[in-house]
mmCIF file of C-alpha atoms in Angstrom:
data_model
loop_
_atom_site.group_PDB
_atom_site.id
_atom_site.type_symbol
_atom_site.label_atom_id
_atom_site.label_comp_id
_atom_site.label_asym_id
_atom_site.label_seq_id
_atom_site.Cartn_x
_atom_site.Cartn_y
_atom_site.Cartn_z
ATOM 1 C CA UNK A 8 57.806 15.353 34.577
ATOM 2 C CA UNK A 9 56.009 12.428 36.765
ATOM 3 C CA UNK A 10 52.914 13.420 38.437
ATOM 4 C CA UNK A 11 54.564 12.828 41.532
ATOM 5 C CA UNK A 12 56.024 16.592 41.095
ATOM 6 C CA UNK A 13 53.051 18.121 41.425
ATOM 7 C CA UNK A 14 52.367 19.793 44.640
ATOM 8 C CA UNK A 15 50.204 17.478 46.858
ATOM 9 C CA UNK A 16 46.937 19.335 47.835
ATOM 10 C CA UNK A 17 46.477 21.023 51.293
ATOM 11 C CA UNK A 18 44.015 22.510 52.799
ATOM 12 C CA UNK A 19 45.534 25.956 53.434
ATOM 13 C CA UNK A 20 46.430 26.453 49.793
ATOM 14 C CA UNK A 21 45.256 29.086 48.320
ATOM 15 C CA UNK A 22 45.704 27.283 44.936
ATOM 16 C CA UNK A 23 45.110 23.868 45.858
ATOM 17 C CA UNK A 24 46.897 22.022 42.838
ATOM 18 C CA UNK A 25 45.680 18.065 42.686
ATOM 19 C CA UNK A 26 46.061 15.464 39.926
ATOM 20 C CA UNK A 27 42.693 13.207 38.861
ATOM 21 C CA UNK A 28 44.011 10.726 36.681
ATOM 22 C CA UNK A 29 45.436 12.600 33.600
ATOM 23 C CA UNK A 30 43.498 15.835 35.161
ATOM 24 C CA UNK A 31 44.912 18.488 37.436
ATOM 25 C CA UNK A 32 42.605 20.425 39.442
ATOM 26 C CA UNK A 33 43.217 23.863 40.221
ATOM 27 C CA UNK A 34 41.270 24.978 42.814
ATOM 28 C CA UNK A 35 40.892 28.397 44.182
ATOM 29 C CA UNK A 36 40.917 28.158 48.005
ATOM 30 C CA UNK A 37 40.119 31.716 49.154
ATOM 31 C CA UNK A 38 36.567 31.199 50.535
ATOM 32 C CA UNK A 39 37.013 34.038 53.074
ATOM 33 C CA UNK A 40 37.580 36.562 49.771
ATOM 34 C CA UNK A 41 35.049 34.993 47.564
ATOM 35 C CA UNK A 42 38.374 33.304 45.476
ATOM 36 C CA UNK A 43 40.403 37.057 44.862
ATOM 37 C CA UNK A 44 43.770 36.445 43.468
ATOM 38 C CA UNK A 45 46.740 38.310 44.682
ATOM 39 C CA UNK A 46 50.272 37.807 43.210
ATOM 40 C CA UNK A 47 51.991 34.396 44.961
ATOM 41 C CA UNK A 48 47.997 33.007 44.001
ATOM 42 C CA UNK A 49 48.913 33.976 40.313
ATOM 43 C CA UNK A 50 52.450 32.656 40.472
ATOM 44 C CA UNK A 51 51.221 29.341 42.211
ATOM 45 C CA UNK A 52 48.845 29.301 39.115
ATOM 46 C CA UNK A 53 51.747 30.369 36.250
ATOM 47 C CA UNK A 54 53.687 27.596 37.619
ATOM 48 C CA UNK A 55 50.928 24.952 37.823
ATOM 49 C CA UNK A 56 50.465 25.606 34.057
ATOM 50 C CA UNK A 57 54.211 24.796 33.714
ATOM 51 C CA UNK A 58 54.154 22.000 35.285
ATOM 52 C CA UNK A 59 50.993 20.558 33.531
ATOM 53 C CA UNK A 60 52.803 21.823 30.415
ATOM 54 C CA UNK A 61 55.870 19.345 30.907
ATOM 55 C CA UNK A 62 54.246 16.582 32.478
ATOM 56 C CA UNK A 63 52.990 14.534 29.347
ATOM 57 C CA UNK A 64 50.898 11.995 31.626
ATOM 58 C CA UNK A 65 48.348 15.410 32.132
ATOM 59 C CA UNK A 66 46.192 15.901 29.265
ATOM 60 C CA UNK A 67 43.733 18.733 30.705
ATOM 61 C CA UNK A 68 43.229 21.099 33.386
ATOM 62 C CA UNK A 69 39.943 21.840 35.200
ATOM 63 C CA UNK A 70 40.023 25.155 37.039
ATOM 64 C CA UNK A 71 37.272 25.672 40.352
ATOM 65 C CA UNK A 72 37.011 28.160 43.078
ATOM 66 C CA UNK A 73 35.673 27.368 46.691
ATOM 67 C CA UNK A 74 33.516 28.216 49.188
ATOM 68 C CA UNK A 75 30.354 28.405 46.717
ATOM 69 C CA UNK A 76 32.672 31.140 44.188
ATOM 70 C CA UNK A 77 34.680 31.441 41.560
ATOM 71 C CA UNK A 78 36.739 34.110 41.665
ATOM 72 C CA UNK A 79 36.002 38.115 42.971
ATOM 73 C CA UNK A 80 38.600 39.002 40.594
ATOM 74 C CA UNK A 81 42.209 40.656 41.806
ATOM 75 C CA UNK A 82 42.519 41.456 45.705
ATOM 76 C CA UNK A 83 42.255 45.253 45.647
ATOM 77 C CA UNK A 84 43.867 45.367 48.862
ATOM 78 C CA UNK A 85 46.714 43.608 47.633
ATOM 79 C CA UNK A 86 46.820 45.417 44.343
ATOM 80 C CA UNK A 87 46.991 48.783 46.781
ATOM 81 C CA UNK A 88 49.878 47.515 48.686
ATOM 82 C CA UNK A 89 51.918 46.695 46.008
ATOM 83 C CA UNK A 90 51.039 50.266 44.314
ATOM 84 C CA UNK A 91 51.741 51.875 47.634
ATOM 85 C CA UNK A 92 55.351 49.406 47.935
ATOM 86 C CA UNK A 93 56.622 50.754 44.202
ATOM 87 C CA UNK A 94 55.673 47.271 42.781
ATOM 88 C CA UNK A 95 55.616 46.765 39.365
ATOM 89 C CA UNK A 96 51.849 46.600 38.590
ATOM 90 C CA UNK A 97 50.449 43.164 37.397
ATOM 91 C CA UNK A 98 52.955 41.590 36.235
ATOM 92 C CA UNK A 99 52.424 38.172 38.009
ATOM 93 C CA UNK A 100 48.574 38.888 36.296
ATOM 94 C CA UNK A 101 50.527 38.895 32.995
ATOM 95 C CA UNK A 102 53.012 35.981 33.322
ATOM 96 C CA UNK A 103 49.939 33.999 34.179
ATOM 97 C CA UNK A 104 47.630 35.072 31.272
ATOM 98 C CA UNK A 105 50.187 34.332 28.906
ATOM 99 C CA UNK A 106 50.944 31.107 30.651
ATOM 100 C CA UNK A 107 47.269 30.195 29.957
ATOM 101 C CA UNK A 108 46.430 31.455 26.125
ATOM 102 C CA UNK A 109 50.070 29.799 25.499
ATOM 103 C CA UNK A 110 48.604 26.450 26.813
ATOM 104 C CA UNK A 111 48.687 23.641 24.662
ATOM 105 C CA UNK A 112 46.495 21.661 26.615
ATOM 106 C CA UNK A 113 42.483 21.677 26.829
ATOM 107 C CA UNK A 114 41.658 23.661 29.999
ATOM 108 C CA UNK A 115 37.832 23.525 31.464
ATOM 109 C CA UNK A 116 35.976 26.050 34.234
ATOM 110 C CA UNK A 117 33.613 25.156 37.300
ATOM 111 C CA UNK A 118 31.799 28.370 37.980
ATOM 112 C CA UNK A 119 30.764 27.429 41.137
ATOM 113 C CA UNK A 120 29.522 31.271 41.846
ATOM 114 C CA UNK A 121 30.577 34.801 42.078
ATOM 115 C CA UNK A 122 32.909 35.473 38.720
ATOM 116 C CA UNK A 123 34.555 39.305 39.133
ATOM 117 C CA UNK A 124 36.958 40.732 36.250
ATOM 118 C CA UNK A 125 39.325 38.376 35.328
ATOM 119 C CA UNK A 126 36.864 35.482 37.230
ATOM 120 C CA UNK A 127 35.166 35.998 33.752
ATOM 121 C CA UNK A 128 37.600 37.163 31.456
ATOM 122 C CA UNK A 129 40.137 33.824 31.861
ATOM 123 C CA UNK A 130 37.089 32.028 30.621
ATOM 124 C CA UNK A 131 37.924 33.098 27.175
ATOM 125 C CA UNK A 132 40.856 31.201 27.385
ATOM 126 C CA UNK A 133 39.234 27.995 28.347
ATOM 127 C CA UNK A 134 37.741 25.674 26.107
ATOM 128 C CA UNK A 135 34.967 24.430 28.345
ATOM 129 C CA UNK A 136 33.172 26.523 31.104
ATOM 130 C CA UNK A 137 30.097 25.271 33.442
ATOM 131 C CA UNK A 138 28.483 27.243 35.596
ATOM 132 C CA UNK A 139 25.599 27.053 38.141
ATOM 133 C CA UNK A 140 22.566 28.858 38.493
ATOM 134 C CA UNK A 141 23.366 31.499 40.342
ATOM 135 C CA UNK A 142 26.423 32.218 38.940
ATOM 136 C CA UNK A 143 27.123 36.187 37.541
ATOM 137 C CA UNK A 144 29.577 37.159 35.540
ATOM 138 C CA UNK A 145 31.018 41.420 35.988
ATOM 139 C CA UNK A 146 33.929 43.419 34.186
ATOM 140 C CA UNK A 147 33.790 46.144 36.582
ATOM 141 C CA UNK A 148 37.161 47.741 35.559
ATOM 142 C CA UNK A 149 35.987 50.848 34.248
ATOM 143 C CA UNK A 150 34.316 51.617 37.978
ATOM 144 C CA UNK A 151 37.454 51.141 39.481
ATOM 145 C CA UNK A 152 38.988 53.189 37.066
ATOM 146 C CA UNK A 153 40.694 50.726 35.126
ATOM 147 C CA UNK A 154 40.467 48.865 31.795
ATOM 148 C CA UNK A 155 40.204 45.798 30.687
ATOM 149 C CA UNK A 156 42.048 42.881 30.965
ATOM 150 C CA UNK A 157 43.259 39.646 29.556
ATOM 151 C CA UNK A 158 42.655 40.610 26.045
ATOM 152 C CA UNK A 159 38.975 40.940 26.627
ATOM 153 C CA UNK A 160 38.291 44.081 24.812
ATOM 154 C CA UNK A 161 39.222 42.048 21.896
ATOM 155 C CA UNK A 162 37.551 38.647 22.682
ATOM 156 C CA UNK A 163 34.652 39.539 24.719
ATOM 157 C CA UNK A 164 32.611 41.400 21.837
ATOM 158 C CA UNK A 165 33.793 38.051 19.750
ATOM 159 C CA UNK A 166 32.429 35.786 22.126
ATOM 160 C CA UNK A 167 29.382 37.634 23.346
ATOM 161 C CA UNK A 168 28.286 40.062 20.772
ATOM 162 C CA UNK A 169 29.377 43.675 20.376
ATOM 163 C CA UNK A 170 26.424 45.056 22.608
ATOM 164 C CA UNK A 171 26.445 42.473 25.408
ATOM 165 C CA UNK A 172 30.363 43.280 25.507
ATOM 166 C CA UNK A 173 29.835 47.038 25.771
ATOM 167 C CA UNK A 174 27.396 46.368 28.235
ATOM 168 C CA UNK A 175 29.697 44.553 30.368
ATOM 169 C CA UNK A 176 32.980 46.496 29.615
ATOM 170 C CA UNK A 177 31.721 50.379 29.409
ATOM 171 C CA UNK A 178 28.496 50.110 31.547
ATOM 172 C CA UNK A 179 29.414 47.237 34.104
ATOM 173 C CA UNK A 180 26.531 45.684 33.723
ATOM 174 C CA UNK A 181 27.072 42.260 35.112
ATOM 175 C CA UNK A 182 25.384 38.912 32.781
ATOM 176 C CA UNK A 183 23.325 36.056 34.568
ATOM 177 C CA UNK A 184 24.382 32.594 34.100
ATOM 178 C CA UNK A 185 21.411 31.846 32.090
ATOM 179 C CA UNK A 186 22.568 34.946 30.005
ATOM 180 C CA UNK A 187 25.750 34.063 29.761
ATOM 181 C CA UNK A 188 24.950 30.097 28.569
ATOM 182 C CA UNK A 189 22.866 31.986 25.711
ATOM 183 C CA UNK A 190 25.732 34.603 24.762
ATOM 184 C CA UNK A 191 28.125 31.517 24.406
ATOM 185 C CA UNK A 192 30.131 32.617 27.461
ATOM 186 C CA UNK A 193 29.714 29.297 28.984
ATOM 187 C CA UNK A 194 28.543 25.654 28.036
ATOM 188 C CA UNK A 195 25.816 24.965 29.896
ATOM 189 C CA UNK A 196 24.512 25.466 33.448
ATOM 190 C CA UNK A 197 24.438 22.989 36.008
ATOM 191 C CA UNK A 198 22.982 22.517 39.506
ATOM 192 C CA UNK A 199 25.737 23.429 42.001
ATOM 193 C CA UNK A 200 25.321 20.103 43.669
ATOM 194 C CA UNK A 201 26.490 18.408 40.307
ATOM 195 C CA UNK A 202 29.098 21.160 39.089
ATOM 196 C CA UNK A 203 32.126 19.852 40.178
ATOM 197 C CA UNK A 204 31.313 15.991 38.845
ATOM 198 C CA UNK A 205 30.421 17.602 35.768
ATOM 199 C CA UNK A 206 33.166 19.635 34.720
ATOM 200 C CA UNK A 207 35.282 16.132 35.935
ATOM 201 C CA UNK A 208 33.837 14.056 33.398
ATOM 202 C CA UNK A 209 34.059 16.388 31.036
ATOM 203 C CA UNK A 210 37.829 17.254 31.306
ATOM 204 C CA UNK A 211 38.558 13.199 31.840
ATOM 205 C CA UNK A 212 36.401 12.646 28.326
ATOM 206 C CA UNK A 213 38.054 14.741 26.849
ATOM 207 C CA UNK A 214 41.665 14.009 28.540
ATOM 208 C CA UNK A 215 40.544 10.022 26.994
ATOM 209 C CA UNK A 216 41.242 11.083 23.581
ATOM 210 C CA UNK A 217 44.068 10.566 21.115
ATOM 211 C CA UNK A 218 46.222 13.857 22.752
ATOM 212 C CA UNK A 219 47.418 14.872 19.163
ATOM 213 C CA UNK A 220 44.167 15.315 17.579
ATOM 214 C CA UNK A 221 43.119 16.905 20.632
ATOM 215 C CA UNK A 222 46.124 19.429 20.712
ATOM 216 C CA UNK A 223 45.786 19.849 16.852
ATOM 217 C CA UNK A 224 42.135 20.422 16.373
ATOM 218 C CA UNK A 225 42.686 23.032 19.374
ATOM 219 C CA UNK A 226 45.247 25.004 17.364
ATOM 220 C CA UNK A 227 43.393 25.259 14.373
ATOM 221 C CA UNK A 228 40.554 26.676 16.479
ATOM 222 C CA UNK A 229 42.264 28.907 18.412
ATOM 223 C CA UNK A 230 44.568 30.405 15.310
ATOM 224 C CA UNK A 231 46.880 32.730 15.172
ATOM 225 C CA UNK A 232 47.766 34.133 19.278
ATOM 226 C CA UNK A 233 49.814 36.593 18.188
ATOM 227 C CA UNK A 234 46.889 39.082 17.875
ATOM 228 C CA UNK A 235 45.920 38.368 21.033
ATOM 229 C CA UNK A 236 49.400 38.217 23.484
ATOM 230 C CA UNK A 237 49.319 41.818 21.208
ATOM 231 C CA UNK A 238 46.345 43.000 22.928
ATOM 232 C CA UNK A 239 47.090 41.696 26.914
ATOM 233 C CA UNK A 240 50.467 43.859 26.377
ATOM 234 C CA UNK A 241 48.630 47.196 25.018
ATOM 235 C CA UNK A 242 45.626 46.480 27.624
ATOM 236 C CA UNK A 243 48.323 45.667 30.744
ATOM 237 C CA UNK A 244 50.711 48.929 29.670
ATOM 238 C CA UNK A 245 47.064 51.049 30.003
ATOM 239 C CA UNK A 246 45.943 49.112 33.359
ATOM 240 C CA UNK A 247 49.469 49.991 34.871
ATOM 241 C CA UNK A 248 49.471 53.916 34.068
ATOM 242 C CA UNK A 249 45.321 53.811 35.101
ATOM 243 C CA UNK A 250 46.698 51.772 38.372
ATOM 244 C CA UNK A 251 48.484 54.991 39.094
ATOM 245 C CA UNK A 252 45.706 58.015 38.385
ATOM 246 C CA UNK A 253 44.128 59.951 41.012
ATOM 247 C CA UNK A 254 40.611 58.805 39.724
ATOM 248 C CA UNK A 255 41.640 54.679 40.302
ATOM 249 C CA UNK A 256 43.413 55.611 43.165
ATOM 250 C CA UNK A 257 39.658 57.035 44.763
ATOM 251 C CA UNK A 258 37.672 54.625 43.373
ATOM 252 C CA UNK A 259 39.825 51.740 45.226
ATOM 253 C CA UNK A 260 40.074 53.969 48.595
ATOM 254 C CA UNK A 261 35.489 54.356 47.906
ATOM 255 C CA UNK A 262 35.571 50.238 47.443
ATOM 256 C CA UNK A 263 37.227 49.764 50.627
ATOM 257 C CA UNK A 264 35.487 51.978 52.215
ATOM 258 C CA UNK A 265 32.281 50.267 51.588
ATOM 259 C CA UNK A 266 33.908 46.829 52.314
ATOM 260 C CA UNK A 267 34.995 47.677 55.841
ATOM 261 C CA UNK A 268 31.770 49.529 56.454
#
């Protein structure tokens, strides 16, 4: 697939999707809601990965949010409508996460900010991640009356250590950037002003390389998935049924509440 299929960015995206040389940019244009994903967001994104997948002339993927944020997570409101409509629960959240741990292709973060639920969890799926200072990083799922996501209650305690992970996953406690550089979460920190240059040249360095030894050395690092695609099944069949209990049900009526207010 020529890079000429991509779709051309636009400034009312909200997944602007942009090729940089042998780089596409995915950028989340929500500024308004801090970055939230609802479902066409996550399909725009599931299909951006296909498309990156096929086209051989892209060699990495940077993802970035706008409007000084990452990502505020999944769009409770449109999470609530769905619920309300009979839809199926997050399943465009799961065709996406499996789009992205099935990636064969180095994929890099710009946390350019706020980073809610699975603003932090798809970052251990990427192989880079950059953040600025005032970045923080929150699983609040168990507050909402939900649990994890994107296999994180198997990779998070990996990544970050058993107690940081409990920390973040039973206790919401939220991690600083400069916490999360030392935990391994992400690279390094860098001055928002230089972020999204940064993560550039890194993705286009690493893009520069012989693509085979890239895409090898990644498998052998990454292992066997199977364990993993295992876990985003068991934690998504969970997040459904908790979706649908009287306790998640208040705590997303309480955190709209105090939104509006």
């Amino acid at each position: 697939m020529s890079g000429t299929n991509v779709k051309p960015a636009t400034a009312t995206d909200e997944v602007v999707v942009a090729r940089e040389g042998a780089v596409m940019v995915l950028t989340l244009n929500r500024p308004a809601a801090k970055n939230a994903l609802t479902a066409p967001m996550y399909e725009r994104l599931t299909g951006a990965l296909a498309e990156a997948s096929a086209d051989a002339a892209i060699r990495a993927v940077l993802i970035e949010g706008s409007g000084g944020a990452f990502s505020a997570g999944n769009d409770i409101n449109d999470f609530v409508r769905r619920a309300s409509a009979g839809g199926q629960g997050p399943v465009e959240v799961l065709d996406f996460l499996r789009a992205l741990v099935t990636f064969e292709k180095p994929v890099i973060a710009a946390v350019g900010g706020v980073a809610v639920g699975i603003g932090t969890t798809l970052l251990l799926h990427c192989d880079l991640a950059y953040a600025v200072p005032e970045a923080v990083f929150s699983t609040p799922f168990v507050r909402l009356g939900l649990v994890p996501e994107a296999a994180s209650s198997l990779l998070l305690a990996q990544r970050i250590g058993p107690a940081r992970a409990s920390a973040m996953l039973l206790g919401a406690e939220s991690l600083s950037a400069q916490a999360a550089e030392a935990a391994g979460l992400v690279n390094e920190v860098v001055p928002a002003e230089a972020l999204a240059a940064h993560a550039r040249a890194k993705a286009a360095a690493i893009a520069a390389f012989p693509s085979q030894a890239v895409a090898a050395s990644r498998r052998l690092m990454r292992g066997d998935l199977a364990p993993v695609l295992a876990r985003i099944d068991e934690e998504a069949a969970i997040f459904a049924r908790a979706m649908a209990s009287p306790e998640a049900r208040e705590a997303f009526a309480a955190f709209l509440g105090r939104k509006r207010g």
